[in-house]
Amino acid sequence: MQQRLIKIGLALLATLLLAGCATSARQLMPTPILYQLPGGQPVFEVTETSRQTPDVDLLFITDRAPPTPAELEAHAKDEARPAYGQERARHIAFGSVRVRMVPGLDWETLSEQSQLAERTREVNLELGPVRELGVYPEEPYPVSKGADGKVLRDRAELARHFEAKAELQGEVERRLAQAPKKELMLYVHGFNETFATAAFTAAELCHFLGREQVCAFFTWPASTTGNFLISYTTTTESADYAVAHLKKTIRTLATTPGLERLQILAHSRGTALTLRAVSELVTEAIAAGKEPIDLYKIDNLVLLSPDIDVDIAGQQITGFLSDPELMTVWPEGRLPRVLQGRLTIYASPEDRALLVSRILFRSRNRVGQLRPEDIPDRAQRYFEAVGRIDLITYEGKRTDAFGHSYFTTNPQVSSDLIQLIRYGKQLGEPGRELTKTGRVTWEFPVDGS
C-alpha cells in the first residue's frame, strides 16, 4: 500500500511540475457566489474611483534572481521573457507589474462579466510590463573591524539599505493615497509557482476584493523544473531561505506611514514560510516589550491549503505562549495581542497535492488536509481559549485537478474568503453560514458545493 501511495504521489508531483512551467495567459477565476447575479452584491462600488483600466497594477517584492541563460532559452518562444527566474537572489528587489484582462475588455464589460456565474465573454489574465523600482544591497551586508577591535557596519551600505526601504515605503504610500481602503493585501504563493503565476493569483484576488486595497505579492524562488524530487526539496529549502526576506518585507510594509491594516494570505508551501516569518516577528516584538499588533498591523492571517506539518504549525502558532521568560514586560500574565482579526485555516481532506508532502516528509498530518475530528477536544479547548483561530474544512467536489487551489477555483470558498477579508464578517454571520463542527472548527455545507 505504501509503495502504491509513493508512486501516486510522485506521479502527482511530476504532473504539478509540468503544469507549473506554463506562464501564458490563464482564465480569470470563477465569480464568487456572493457576487453572482441575480441579486448578487456588486463587485465594484459605482464611484469614479472604480471606473478604471481593466489592468491590475500590483506591487511585487521578491528574492528571485534574474532568469539564467537556460531559463531564457526555455522561454525563447514566449512573447515576453520572464522577469525573474527560480534561482535565489542575495537581495530583495521590488517593483510594479501589470496583469492584463484580455482579450480587449473595457471596464464596463469586465465589470459585467465579473458578476456572472456563467460568463458570456472570455476573460483571461496575461502578464504585462514588469518594472523594477528598487533593490536592496547584496547580502551579507559588509562589516569592518575598528581600531579598538569592534566589528562595525559599513555606513555606505547602511545608507543604501535605508534608501531602498524609503523607496519601497514611498511606493506603498503613493498607492495608499489612491486606494479607497488604507490597507494592503500581501499574497505569498506556494510550490511550483513562477513569477507570472503568482502575479495572476494575486491579481484575481485583488480584482474580486473590489480593488479597494493596495495589492501586493511576495514571490520567492520556488522551483518549477527539473527532477521533481530534487525540485521539491530545493523548494523547501528556498522557502527557508526566504524567511528573513519576508520578515523584512512585512516589517517594512507595516511601518509605512498611512497603512492601517495588513491582510496576509499564503498558499501551500508559502504557508510554512509565512507562518515562520510571522512567528519570528512576534517573538521579536515581545522580546522588545512591544505589542505585535501595534508594530505589524496584521488584521487577518489566512493559510490556504497549508503544506505544513501539524506539530510544526502548532508550535509556531503557540510557541511564545509556552515561553514565559520571553514575556518579561507582561508580569500580570496577560498575553500580547498578535492579530486585529483572525488566523483562518482552509483545509481539504481531498487535497491530492499534499499527498506528496506526506510521503516525502513522512508526515502523517498536513494542516491542509485536516478534518474537524483530527483535532482532539483538548486541543480545541486550548485554541478556543487562545481565541481568534478558525479551521474551515472543505469536502465538496474538486474544482481543480488536485483540489489544491479551491480558494480561487471554487466560488463557495472564494466567497467566504472575500466575506472575511473585504467585509470583516465573522463565521456564522449572514454570508458566512458555515456549519460549526467544534469549538474552533467549521465546514462548508456539502449540498452547497
Short mmCIF file of C-alpha atoms in Angstrom, two decimals:
data_model
loop_
_atom_site.label_atom_id
_atom_site.label_comp_id
_atom_site.label_asym_id
_atom_site.label_seq_id
_atom_site.Cartn_x
_atom_site.Cartn_y
_atom_site.Cartn_z
CA MET A 1 0.00 0.00 0.00
CA GLN A 2 2.80 2.41 0.95
CA GLN A 3 4.61 1.73 -2.34
CA ARG A 4 1.39 2.45 -4.24
CA LEU A 5 0.98 5.77 -2.39
CA ILE A 6 4.56 6.68 -3.22
CA LYS A 7 4.00 6.00 -6.93
CA ILE A 8 0.79 8.05 -6.91
CA GLY A 9 2.49 10.88 -5.05
CA LEU A 10 5.45 11.01 -7.41
CA ALA A 11 3.16 10.95 -10.42
CA LEU A 12 1.17 13.84 -8.96
CA LEU A 13 4.31 15.83 -8.29
CA ALA A 14 5.59 15.27 -11.80
CA THR A 15 2.27 16.48 -13.20
CA LEU A 16 2.33 19.53 -10.95
CA LEU A 17 5.79 20.44 -12.16
CA LEU A 18 4.82 20.13 -15.78
CA ALA A 19 1.74 22.25 -15.22
CA GLY A 20 3.75 24.91 -13.41
CA CYS A 21 6.03 25.62 -16.33
CA ALA A 22 3.34 27.39 -18.33
CA THR A 23 3.25 31.18 -17.94
CA SER A 24 0.92 32.08 -20.80
CA ALA A 25 -2.50 33.66 -20.25
CA ARG A 26 -4.89 31.84 -17.94
CA GLN A 27 -8.59 32.17 -17.28
CA LEU A 28 -9.88 34.52 -14.58
CA MET A 29 -11.13 32.60 -11.54
CA PRO A 30 -14.89 31.86 -11.39
CA THR A 31 -17.16 34.52 -9.92
CA PRO A 32 -17.55 34.06 -6.13
CA ILE A 33 -21.11 33.22 -5.08
CA LEU A 34 -21.74 36.47 -3.19
CA TYR A 35 -21.40 38.44 -6.45
CA GLN A 36 -23.35 36.19 -8.78
CA LEU A 37 -26.43 37.69 -10.42
CA PRO A 38 -29.36 37.93 -9.98
CA GLY A 39 -29.27 39.58 -6.59
CA GLY A 40 -25.52 39.42 -6.13
CA GLN A 41 -23.55 42.04 -4.27
CA PRO A 42 -21.71 44.43 -6.63
CA VAL A 43 -18.03 43.66 -7.09
CA PHE A 44 -17.28 47.35 -7.59
CA GLU A 45 -18.86 50.36 -5.98
CA VAL A 46 -20.33 52.76 -8.53
CA THR A 47 -17.88 55.60 -7.96
CA GLU A 48 -15.38 57.45 -10.07
CA THR A 49 -12.54 55.53 -8.43
CA SER A 50 -13.95 52.22 -9.65
CA ARG A 51 -14.05 53.30 -13.29
CA GLN A 52 -10.52 52.40 -14.19
CA THR A 53 -8.44 50.36 -16.57
CA PRO A 54 -9.15 46.62 -16.64
CA ASP A 55 -5.45 46.00 -15.88
CA VAL A 56 -4.49 45.19 -12.30
CA ASP A 57 -1.38 47.05 -11.14
CA LEU A 58 0.43 45.03 -8.45
CA LEU A 59 3.34 45.76 -6.17
CA PHE A 60 5.80 42.88 -6.02
CA ILE A 61 8.61 42.09 -3.59
CA THR A 62 10.97 39.27 -4.48
CA ASP A 63 14.17 37.44 -3.69
CA ARG A 64 14.15 35.64 -7.03
CA ALA A 65 17.23 36.15 -9.19
CA PRO A 66 17.02 37.31 -12.82
CA PRO A 67 16.48 34.42 -15.26
CA THR A 68 19.50 32.31 -16.13
CA PRO A 69 20.50 31.78 -19.79
CA ALA A 70 18.94 28.31 -19.58
CA GLU A 71 15.67 29.76 -18.30
CA LEU A 72 15.65 32.36 -21.05
CA GLU A 73 16.25 29.64 -23.61
CA ALA A 74 13.36 27.60 -22.20
CA HIS A 75 11.06 30.61 -22.72
CA ALA A 76 12.53 31.68 -26.06
CA LYS A 77 9.19 31.15 -27.83
CA ASP A 78 7.19 33.15 -25.28
CA GLU A 79 6.02 36.61 -26.25
CA ALA A 80 7.83 38.13 -23.26
CA ARG A 81 10.94 36.92 -21.45
CA PRO A 82 10.46 36.09 -17.75
CA ALA A 83 11.41 38.95 -15.45
CA TYR A 84 12.66 36.66 -12.68
CA GLY A 85 13.61 33.01 -12.56
CA GLN A 86 13.72 30.30 -9.91
CA GLU A 87 17.24 30.87 -8.61
CA ARG A 88 17.88 32.65 -5.29
CA ALA A 89 18.95 36.28 -5.26
CA ARG A 90 21.14 37.59 -2.46
CA HIS A 91 18.97 40.67 -2.13
CA ILE A 92 15.38 41.88 -2.15
CA ALA A 93 14.01 43.67 -5.19
CA PHE A 94 10.63 45.33 -5.61
CA GLY A 95 8.60 46.87 -8.35
CA SER A 96 5.37 47.09 -10.28
CA VAL A 97 3.75 44.57 -12.60
CA ARG A 98 0.58 44.88 -14.64
CA VAL A 99 -1.72 41.91 -15.12
CA ARG A 100 -3.90 42.45 -18.16
CA MET A 101 -7.51 41.33 -18.56
CA VAL A 102 -7.79 40.08 -22.12
CA PRO A 103 -8.89 39.93 -24.90
CA GLY A 104 -9.67 43.62 -25.36
CA LEU A 105 -12.12 44.17 -22.50
CA ASP A 106 -13.27 47.62 -21.47
CA TRP A 107 -14.10 48.38 -17.82
CA GLU A 108 -17.89 48.13 -18.21
CA THR A 109 -17.67 44.73 -19.93
CA LEU A 110 -15.24 43.39 -17.35
CA SER A 111 -17.50 44.56 -14.51
CA GLU A 112 -20.49 42.82 -16.07
CA GLN A 113 -18.62 39.57 -16.66
CA SER A 114 -17.33 39.65 -13.08
CA GLN A 115 -20.90 39.23 -11.79
CA LEU A 116 -21.86 36.22 -13.90
CA ALA A 117 -21.81 32.59 -12.80
CA GLU A 118 -21.55 31.61 -16.49
CA ARG A 119 -19.63 34.24 -18.41
CA THR A 120 -20.68 35.22 -21.90
CA ARG A 121 -17.24 36.60 -22.77
CA GLU A 122 -13.80 35.10 -22.33
CA VAL A 123 -11.78 36.77 -19.55
CA ASN A 124 -8.12 35.80 -19.32
CA LEU A 125 -5.11 37.04 -17.39
CA GLU A 126 -1.91 37.96 -19.20
CA LEU A 127 1.35 39.26 -17.79
CA GLY A 128 2.05 42.84 -18.78
CA PRO A 129 5.03 45.16 -18.20
CA VAL A 130 7.29 44.48 -15.21
CA ARG A 131 9.17 47.49 -13.78
CA GLU A 132 11.78 47.06 -11.09
CA LEU A 133 11.68 50.14 -8.86
CA GLY A 134 14.36 49.38 -6.30
CA VAL A 135 16.88 46.87 -4.99
CA TYR A 136 18.25 46.34 -1.51
CA PRO A 137 22.03 45.83 -1.14
CA GLU A 138 23.64 42.43 -1.70
CA GLU A 139 23.83 40.19 1.36
CA PRO A 140 25.53 39.79 3.68
CA TYR A 141 25.99 43.49 4.30
CA PRO A 142 29.73 44.29 4.66
CA VAL A 143 31.36 44.94 8.02
CA SER A 144 34.79 46.11 9.11
CA LYS A 145 36.89 45.94 12.25
CA GLY A 146 37.64 49.21 14.02
CA ALA A 147 40.89 50.22 15.71
CA ASP A 148 39.53 49.01 19.05
CA GLY A 149 38.68 45.60 17.60
CA LYS A 150 34.92 46.18 17.47
CA VAL A 151 33.04 44.98 14.38
CA LEU A 152 31.34 47.88 12.62
CA ARG A 153 28.68 48.13 9.94
CA ASP A 154 29.58 49.78 6.65
CA ARG A 155 27.94 53.22 6.74
CA ALA A 156 27.60 53.50 2.97
CA GLU A 157 25.84 50.15 2.81
CA LEU A 158 23.52 51.16 5.64
CA ALA A 159 22.64 54.27 3.70
CA ARG A 160 21.82 52.18 0.63
CA HIS A 161 19.61 49.90 2.76
CA PHE A 162 17.59 52.76 4.20
CA GLU A 163 17.36 54.40 0.79
CA ALA A 164 15.82 51.21 -0.65
CA LYS A 165 13.46 50.97 2.33
CA ALA A 166 12.36 54.58 1.83
CA GLU A 167 11.75 53.91 -1.87
CA LEU A 168 9.59 50.87 -1.10
CA GLN A 169 7.61 52.70 1.56
CA GLY A 170 7.24 55.67 -0.76
CA GLU A 171 5.70 53.43 -3.40
CA VAL A 172 3.30 51.96 -0.85
CA GLU A 173 2.35 55.47 0.32
CA ARG A 174 1.67 56.50 -3.28
CA ARG A 175 -0.62 53.52 -3.76
CA LEU A 176 -2.36 54.03 -0.41
CA ALA A 177 -3.19 57.61 -1.41
CA GLN A 178 -5.14 56.24 -4.39
CA ALA A 179 -6.78 53.30 -2.58
CA PRO A 180 -10.28 53.50 -1.02
CA LYS A 181 -9.05 51.40 1.91
CA LYS A 182 -5.82 52.24 3.67
CA GLU A 183 -4.76 48.62 3.89
CA LEU A 184 -2.56 46.23 1.96
CA MET A 185 -3.16 42.66 0.87
CA LEU A 186 0.04 40.62 0.69
CA TYR A 187 -0.18 37.26 -1.10
CA VAL A 188 2.55 34.63 -0.63
CA HIS A 189 2.48 31.77 -3.17
CA GLY A 190 3.44 28.13 -2.77
CA PHE A 191 5.47 25.43 -4.51
CA ASN A 192 5.67 25.18 -8.29
CA GLU A 193 4.84 28.82 -8.98
CA THR A 194 6.57 31.21 -11.32
CA PHE A 195 6.67 34.99 -11.02
CA ALA A 196 3.84 35.11 -13.58
CA THR A 197 1.54 32.55 -11.95
CA ALA A 198 1.99 34.23 -8.56
CA ALA A 199 1.06 37.55 -10.16
CA PHE A 200 -2.05 36.02 -11.75
CA THR A 201 -3.37 34.71 -8.41
CA ALA A 202 -2.64 37.99 -6.63
CA ALA A 203 -4.39 39.89 -9.44
CA GLU A 204 -7.59 37.84 -9.42
CA LEU A 205 -7.81 38.01 -5.63
CA CYS A 206 -7.31 41.77 -5.83
CA HIS A 207 -9.96 42.05 -8.54
CA PHE A 208 -12.65 40.24 -6.56
CA LEU A 209 -11.74 42.07 -3.36
CA GLY A 210 -13.08 45.09 -5.23
CA ARG A 211 -9.65 46.59 -5.94
CA GLU A 212 -10.13 48.61 -2.75
CA GLN A 213 -6.75 47.83 -1.17
CA VAL A 214 -3.15 48.14 -2.18
CA CYS A 215 -2.44 44.70 -3.65
CA ALA A 216 1.00 43.11 -3.41
CA PHE A 217 2.67 39.72 -3.57
CA PHE A 218 5.89 38.33 -2.18
CA THR A 219 7.42 35.90 -4.66
CA TRP A 220 10.23 33.61 -3.58
CA PRO A 221 12.38 31.18 -5.63
CA ALA A 222 10.03 28.18 -5.74
CA SER A 223 11.26 25.52 -8.14
CA THR A 224 9.20 24.59 -11.20
CA THR A 225 11.54 22.47 -13.31
CA GLY A 226 13.98 19.58 -13.20
CA ASN A 227 13.90 16.27 -11.35
CA PHE A 228 10.73 16.50 -9.29
CA LEU A 229 12.15 15.02 -6.09
CA ILE A 230 15.11 17.39 -6.17
CA SER A 231 12.82 20.24 -7.19
CA TYR A 232 10.53 19.78 -4.19
CA THR A 233 13.36 19.52 -1.67
CA THR A 234 15.05 22.55 -3.25
CA THR A 235 11.82 24.48 -2.91
CA THR A 236 11.55 23.52 0.75
CA GLU A 237 14.99 24.98 1.45
CA SER A 238 14.31 28.02 -0.73
CA ALA A 239 11.28 28.73 1.47
CA ASP A 240 13.59 28.62 4.50
CA TYR A 241 15.97 30.94 2.67
CA ALA A 242 13.16 33.43 2.04
CA VAL A 243 12.04 33.71 5.69
CA ALA A 244 14.41 36.58 6.54
CA HIS A 245 13.36 38.46 3.39
CA LEU A 246 9.65 38.05 4.10
CA LYS A 247 10.21 39.24 7.67
CA LYS A 248 11.98 42.34 6.36
CA THR A 249 9.14 42.87 3.85
CA ILE A 250 6.35 42.63 6.45
CA ARG A 251 8.24 44.88 8.86
CA THR A 252 8.78 47.49 6.14
CA LEU A 253 5.21 47.41 4.85
CA ALA A 254 3.72 47.55 8.34
CA THR A 255 5.70 50.65 9.30
CA THR A 256 4.73 52.59 6.17
CA PRO A 257 3.00 55.85 7.19
CA GLY A 258 -0.73 55.74 6.47
CA LEU A 259 -1.10 51.95 6.48
CA GLU A 260 -3.90 50.91 8.82
CA ARG A 261 -4.14 47.15 8.26
CA LEU A 262 -2.17 44.35 6.65
CA GLN A 263 -4.01 41.30 5.25
CA ILE A 264 -1.70 38.33 4.69
CA LEU A 265 -2.83 35.40 2.52
CA ALA A 266 -0.48 32.45 2.00
CA HIS A 267 -0.92 29.29 -0.07
CA SER A 268 0.54 25.79 0.08
CA ARG A 269 4.27 25.74 0.89
CA GLY A 270 4.11 29.51 1.22
CA THR A 271 2.16 28.99 4.46
CA ALA A 272 5.19 27.38 6.12
CA LEU A 273 7.33 30.33 5.03
CA THR A 274 4.75 32.87 6.17
CA LEU A 275 3.92 31.25 9.49
CA ARG A 276 7.58 31.05 10.42
CA ALA A 277 8.21 34.67 9.39
CA VAL A 278 5.24 35.94 11.40
CA SER A 279 6.17 33.76 14.38
CA GLU A 280 9.69 35.20 14.42
CA LEU A 281 8.37 38.75 14.08
CA VAL A 282 6.04 38.17 17.02
CA THR A 283 8.97 36.90 19.07
CA GLU A 284 11.00 39.98 18.09
CA ALA A 285 8.22 42.29 19.22
CA ILE A 286 7.64 40.50 22.52
CA ALA A 287 11.36 40.44 23.28
CA ALA A 288 11.40 44.22 22.73
CA GLY A 289 8.42 44.64 25.06
CA LYS A 290 6.10 45.78 22.25
CA GLU A 291 2.63 44.64 21.24
CA PRO A 292 2.91 42.75 17.89
CA ILE A 293 -0.48 44.08 16.85
CA ASP A 294 0.82 47.67 17.10
CA LEU A 295 4.08 47.01 15.26
CA TYR A 296 2.83 44.90 12.37
CA LYS A 297 -0.85 45.91 11.99
CA ILE A 298 -1.77 42.39 10.81
CA ASP A 299 -5.53 42.10 10.55
CA ASN A 300 -6.16 38.63 9.09
CA LEU A 301 -3.60 35.89 8.56
CA VAL A 302 -5.07 33.30 6.18
CA LEU A 303 -3.44 29.94 5.47
CA LEU A 304 -4.80 28.36 2.28
CA SER A 305 -4.21 24.62 1.69
CA PRO A 306 -1.29 24.73 4.16
CA ASP A 307 1.60 22.46 3.22
CA ILE A 308 3.00 22.23 6.73
CA ASP A 309 3.19 19.54 9.39
CA VAL A 310 0.54 19.85 12.12
CA ASP A 311 3.02 19.76 15.00
CA ILE A 312 5.30 22.36 13.44
CA ALA A 313 2.36 24.66 12.71
CA GLY A 314 1.07 24.30 16.25
CA GLN A 315 4.46 25.11 17.68
CA GLN A 316 4.80 28.23 15.54
CA ILE A 317 1.30 29.43 16.42
CA THR A 318 1.60 28.87 20.16
CA GLY A 319 5.36 28.73 20.80
CA PHE A 320 5.61 32.10 22.52
CA LEU A 321 2.77 31.11 24.87
CA SER A 322 4.96 28.37 26.32
CA ASP A 323 7.97 30.64 26.93
CA PRO A 324 7.05 32.86 29.90
CA GLU A 325 10.67 34.00 30.29
CA LEU A 326 10.31 35.74 26.93
CA MET A 327 7.40 37.90 28.10
CA THR A 328 9.07 39.87 30.86
CA VAL A 329 7.01 43.04 30.43
CA TRP A 330 3.66 41.28 30.90
CA PRO A 331 4.09 40.25 34.57
CA GLU A 332 0.35 40.06 35.24
CA GLY A 333 0.11 37.11 32.86
CA ARG A 334 -1.77 38.89 30.07
CA LEU A 335 -0.76 37.68 26.64
CA PRO A 336 0.39 40.04 23.89
CA ARG A 337 -2.05 40.63 21.03
CA VAL A 338 -0.89 39.45 17.61
CA LEU A 339 -3.83 39.95 15.21
CA GLN A 340 -6.56 42.52 14.81
CA GLY A 341 -8.68 39.91 13.04
CA ARG A 342 -8.24 36.15 12.92
CA LEU A 343 -5.95 33.30 11.97
CA THR A 344 -8.03 31.36 9.45
CA ILE A 345 -7.02 27.99 8.03
CA TYR A 346 -8.71 26.50 4.97
CA ALA A 347 -8.19 22.74 4.64
CA SER A 348 -9.49 19.91 2.48
CA PRO A 349 -9.04 16.18 3.14
CA GLU A 350 -9.31 15.68 -0.64
CA ASP A 351 -6.24 17.84 -1.36
CA ARG A 352 -4.23 15.43 -3.53
CA ALA A 353 -1.23 17.71 -3.90
CA LEU A 354 -0.48 17.39 -0.18
CA LEU A 355 -0.20 13.62 -0.56
CA VAL A 356 3.26 14.28 -1.99
CA SER A 357 4.34 16.12 1.15
CA ARG A 358 3.03 13.37 3.40
CA ILE A 359 5.19 10.87 1.54
CA LEU A 360 8.37 12.93 1.23
CA PHE A 361 8.32 14.24 4.80
CA ARG A 362 6.76 11.06 6.24
CA SER A 363 4.32 13.42 7.90
CA ARG A 364 1.10 11.77 8.96
CA ASN A 365 -0.85 15.01 9.23
CA ARG A 366 -0.60 18.04 6.97
CA VAL A 367 -2.56 21.07 8.14
CA GLY A 368 -4.13 21.44 4.71
CA GLN A 369 -5.82 18.02 4.97
CA LEU A 370 -7.23 18.29 8.49
CA ARG A 371 -10.76 17.23 9.34
CA PRO A 372 -12.52 18.54 12.47
CA GLU A 373 -12.19 15.10 14.08
CA ASP A 374 -8.41 15.28 13.63
CA ILE A 375 -8.27 17.98 16.31
CA PRO A 376 -8.92 16.42 19.73
CA ASP A 377 -11.20 18.15 22.21
CA ARG A 378 -8.24 19.12 24.43
CA ALA A 379 -6.62 20.98 21.51
CA GLN A 380 -9.93 22.57 20.52
CA ARG A 381 -10.41 23.84 24.08
CA TYR A 382 -6.90 25.27 24.07
CA PHE A 383 -7.31 27.11 20.76
CA GLU A 384 -10.72 28.36 21.88
CA ALA A 385 -9.07 29.87 24.98
CA VAL A 386 -6.33 31.44 22.86
CA GLY A 387 -9.05 32.86 20.60
CA ARG A 388 -9.10 34.24 17.04
CA ILE A 389 -8.36 30.86 15.39
CA ASP A 390 -10.66 29.07 12.91
CA LEU A 391 -10.17 25.87 10.92
CA ILE A 392 -12.52 25.65 7.93
CA THR A 393 -12.82 22.32 6.13
CA TYR A 394 -13.98 21.93 2.54
CA GLU A 395 -15.08 18.43 1.49
CA GLY A 396 -17.07 19.19 -1.66
CA LYS A 397 -16.20 18.29 -5.21
CA ARG A 398 -12.79 19.14 -6.63
CA THR A 399 -12.90 22.22 -8.83
CA ASP A 400 -9.26 21.99 -9.92
CA ALA A 401 -7.16 18.98 -10.89
CA PHE A 402 -5.62 18.36 -7.47
CA GLY A 403 -8.10 20.02 -5.14
CA HIS A 404 -5.31 22.35 -4.01
CA SER A 405 -6.46 25.74 -5.32
CA TYR A 406 -10.11 25.68 -4.24
CA PHE A 407 -9.78 29.14 -2.66
CA THR A 408 -9.91 30.55 -6.19
CA THR A 409 -11.49 27.76 -8.28
CA ASN A 410 -14.49 27.11 -6.03
CA PRO A 411 -16.98 30.04 -5.90
CA GLN A 412 -18.27 28.94 -2.48
CA VAL A 413 -14.83 29.01 -0.85
CA SER A 414 -13.68 32.22 -2.57
CA SER A 415 -16.92 33.87 -1.46
CA ASP A 416 -16.23 33.00 2.18
CA LEU A 417 -12.66 34.31 1.88
CA ILE A 418 -13.92 37.62 0.45
CA GLN A 419 -16.55 37.98 3.18
CA LEU A 420 -13.71 37.64 5.70
CA ILE A 421 -11.15 39.93 4.09
CA ARG A 422 -13.29 42.56 2.38
CA TYR A 423 -16.26 42.78 4.75
CA GLY A 424 -14.77 41.55 8.04
CA LYS A 425 -17.62 39.10 8.62
CA GLN A 426 -17.38 36.52 11.37
CA LEU A 427 -18.24 32.86 10.88
CA GLY A 428 -21.95 32.28 11.48
CA GLU A 429 -22.94 35.76 10.29
CA PRO A 430 -25.05 36.23 7.12
CA GLY A 431 -22.87 35.40 4.13
CA ARG A 432 -20.71 33.02 6.19
CA GLU A 433 -23.29 30.45 7.25
CA LEU A 434 -20.96 27.50 7.60
CA THR A 435 -21.63 24.51 9.85
CA LYS A 436 -19.91 24.62 13.23
CA THR A 437 -18.36 21.21 13.97
CA GLY A 438 -16.32 22.01 17.08
CA ARG A 439 -15.09 24.79 19.30
CA VAL A 440 -12.82 26.21 16.57
CA THR A 441 -13.78 24.08 13.56
CA TRP A 442 -16.25 24.74 10.74
CA GLU A 443 -17.13 23.13 7.43
CA PHE A 444 -18.84 24.12 4.21
CA PRO A 445 -22.29 22.52 3.70
CA VAL A 446 -21.72 19.68 1.24
CA ASP A 447 -25.01 20.35 -0.57
CA GLY A 448 -23.73 23.83 -1.43
CA SER A 449 -20.57 22.60 -3.09
#
